[in-house]
Amino acid sequence: ADGLRADKFFEPDERGRYRAPFLRGVIEEKGRWGVSHARPPTESRPGHVAIIAGFYEDPSAVTKGWKANPVEFDSVFYQSRHTISFGSPDIVPIFCSSLPHSTWGSYPHEYEDFATDASFLDHWSFDQFEGLLNRSLDDVKLRQLLLQDKLVIFLHLLGCDSNGHAHRPYSSIYLNNVKVVDEIAERMYNLMESYFNDNGTAYVFTADHGMSDKGSHGDGHPSNTDTPLVAWGAGIRSPKFLAYTDKPDDGFRFVDDHRHDMPTPQNWALEGFERVDVNQADIAPLMATLVGLPCPLNSVGNLPSHYLKLSKSDEVEAVLANTKQILNQFLRKSEQKQSSSLYFKPFKPLVNYSSVLDRIEDLISARDYKTAMKYSEELRSMALAGLHYFQTYDWFMLMTTITLGYIGWMANLIIHVLQSYTTFPASLLKRTQVYPMNTSMKVYIGGCLFMGLSSIILLLEKSPPLYHAYVFMTIFLWTRIVQNYEFMKSAWRELFNMPFKYIMNLLISSVAALLILEFLVRTPPVIDTSNV
């Protein structure tokens, strides 16, 4: 359900009735629930990539538009034997248009009319799937396709997102759309159980992002990052009743920086049912495990084992497979960085990873599943930390270069203003000796040599072109500063020789200018007209 925020899904309406009675019944009687935490930018594309592929797309991918993927990536859809999907033309084609083993459809863009109630888009998606099942009754080939294993069915319901943008999430139209989504979930469940009639279907209900009170999304506010997660069916545990206790903060943080074991709001009336929150990328390995598929190649999601109804041995094997998949990514990153670094610094906590894997295998053979699970989860956490280590391997160099670049840019602007728009140059030329031509040439030659040396090092390390741009611009700016060193030194001396009153006037004028600029660019207040 695109754009469905968690609180509007779980809380009751003004009459005390819950907006999603079917899915609430699932939470209380059939399955498991929690809050899925999305990572900013909370947009549709990164959200669906996290759910389907298990990794957090680079934020710059949002600027690529919706026409095609910036890069190809593995996903639950690619791993499936066949994928069936219906929904928005902005979402479904991105993940299915290049997938040969898929059956999909999307409505025309003209259907997305923000002036009307967009809940009919959700009905369209369900009706298309229902029509597909009806056609299979007369189409033997289609029926055989539907009855094979490892089948993934994805319904994208855009209504809440469109109505949230147009009418805001407090409007009656948005809140009614939550009820529509629940009705479609119930109809979908009944249709699937009637058609397959084998109790072999697993259901996962969630959202890609929420919706702010302003009718927007994208940032890290809880109204945008917190989305509902409900799972039930084959392979899912039954509800677990727990007496409410105030759990201490264990230090764990989700990708939206929310702490572990957040208290459940009282008006949700779900304190007695175990709540299992996940990171949004954790849903991909959950779906893959339920269908019997390998985790997507680049997934960084932790398999949420508390959702799975497995034997102890199968549960450990599933978590270990998830651990190995993430560990393989770490090893590949380490290999790539080692092959291109002149001075390689390994991630020391995982230097002896192979011995840990052997230890886990021995524990499984000895049927010590509890200890094996502990070691598997610890190794998985270390592999994720190792991935982060190599993803930020060049952080210090880049931050230093960029910071020096900004400082150099500001210094050059100050020099330009002093030389071009003040009386400093005339007075300073009388008192100081500027660099002669040959000295300036030496400075430029030194800068060029430094650029050349930096370029050779970056080429040897196979650095991306953007690294070259950062370094070259920084060196160029500081070469200009060194060239004007004598002017800057004289200007500094001239400033301190001025009367104290003049300096105070200059400081006061600067502060006043900054305050005026802050007033001009401040964010205007937003007036809530959703109930008007």
PDB file of N, CA and C in Angstrom, residues 40-41 45-47 49-50 55-64:
ATOM      1  N   PRO A  40      15.491   7.265   4.809  1.00  0.00           N
ATOM      2  CA  PRO A  40      15.394   8.364   3.849  1.00  0.00           C
ATOM      3  C   PRO A  40      16.375   8.172   2.698  1.00  0.00           C
ATOM      4  N   PRO A  41      16.048   8.625   1.482  1.00  0.00           N
ATOM      5  CA  PRO A  41      14.837   9.367   1.127  1.00  0.00           C
ATOM      6  C   PRO A  41      13.622   8.453   1.050  1.00  0.00           C
ATOM      7  N   ARG A  45      10.424   4.870  -5.226  1.00  0.00           N
ATOM      8  CA  ARG A  45      11.436   4.023  -5.865  1.00  0.00           C
ATOM      9  C   ARG A  45      12.393   3.394  -4.846  1.00  0.00           C
ATOM     10  N   PRO A  46      13.093   4.180  -3.989  1.00  0.00           N
ATOM     11  CA  PRO A  46      13.980   3.556  -3.003  1.00  0.00           C
ATOM     12  C   PRO A  46      13.245   2.618  -2.053  1.00  0.00           C
ATOM     13  N   GLY A  47      11.995   2.958  -1.715  1.00  0.00           N
ATOM     14  CA  GLY A  47      11.231   2.098  -0.820  1.00  0.00           C
ATOM     15  C   GLY A  47      10.946   0.741  -1.426  1.00  0.00           C
ATOM     16  N   VAL A  49      12.603  -0.671  -3.897  1.00  0.00           N
ATOM     17  CA  VAL A  49      13.878  -1.377  -4.070  1.00  0.00           C
ATOM     18  C   VAL A  49      14.281  -2.055  -2.765  1.00  0.00           C
ATOM     19  N   ALA A  50      14.105  -1.364  -1.643  1.00  0.00           N
ATOM     20  CA  ALA A  50      14.443  -1.955  -0.348  1.00  0.00           C
ATOM     21  C   ALA A  50      13.572  -3.174  -0.054  1.00  0.00           C
ATOM     22  N   PHE A  55      18.112  -3.825  -0.515  1.00  0.00           N
ATOM     23  CA  PHE A  55      19.187  -2.867  -0.265  1.00  0.00           C
ATOM     24  C   PHE A  55      18.647  -1.455  -0.422  1.00  0.00           C
ATOM     25  N   TYR A  56      19.400  -0.514   0.136  1.00  0.00           N
ATOM     26  CA  TYR A  56      18.981   0.882   0.114  1.00  0.00           C
ATOM     27  C   TYR A  56      19.671   1.579  -1.050  1.00  0.00           C
ATOM     28  N   GLU A  57      18.857   1.958  -2.019  1.00  0.00           N
ATOM     29  CA  GLU A  57      19.375   2.557  -3.236  1.00  0.00           C
ATOM     30  C   GLU A  57      20.047   3.887  -2.933  1.00  0.00           C
ATOM     31  N   ASP A  58      21.087   4.186  -3.705  1.00  0.00           N
ATOM     32  CA  ASP A  58      21.753   5.468  -3.569  1.00  0.00           C
ATOM     33  C   ASP A  58      20.734   6.588  -3.756  1.00  0.00           C
ATOM     34  N   PRO A  59      20.708   7.573  -2.833  1.00  0.00           N
ATOM     35  CA  PRO A  59      19.707   8.644  -2.949  1.00  0.00           C
ATOM     36  C   PRO A  59      19.712   9.359  -4.290  1.00  0.00           C
ATOM     37  N   SER A  60      20.864   9.396  -4.957  1.00  0.00           N
ATOM     38  CA  SER A  60      20.929  10.083  -6.247  1.00  0.00           C
ATOM     39  C   SER A  60      20.084   9.389  -7.303  1.00  0.00           C
ATOM     40  N   ALA A  61      19.701   8.123  -7.066  1.00  0.00           N
ATOM     41  CA  ALA A  61      18.886   7.406  -8.043  1.00  0.00           C
ATOM     42  C   ALA A  61      17.513   8.046  -8.201  1.00  0.00           C
ATOM     43  N   VAL A  62      17.075   8.795  -7.173  1.00  0.00           N
ATOM     44  CA  VAL A  62      15.785   9.471  -7.264  1.00  0.00           C
ATOM     45  C   VAL A  62      15.786  10.465  -8.421  1.00  0.00           C
ATOM     46  N   THR A  63      16.937  11.060  -8.693  1.00  0.00           N
ATOM     47  CA  THR A  63      17.030  12.049  -9.768  1.00  0.00           C
ATOM     48  C   THR A  63      17.031  11.413 -11.148  1.00  0.00           C
ATOM     49  N   LYS A  64      17.144  10.088 -11.216  1.00  0.00           N
ATOM     50  CA  LYS A  64      17.169   9.406 -12.514  1.00  0.00           C
ATOM     51  C   LYS A  64      15.784   9.303 -13.130  1.00  0.00           C
TER      52      LYS A  64
END
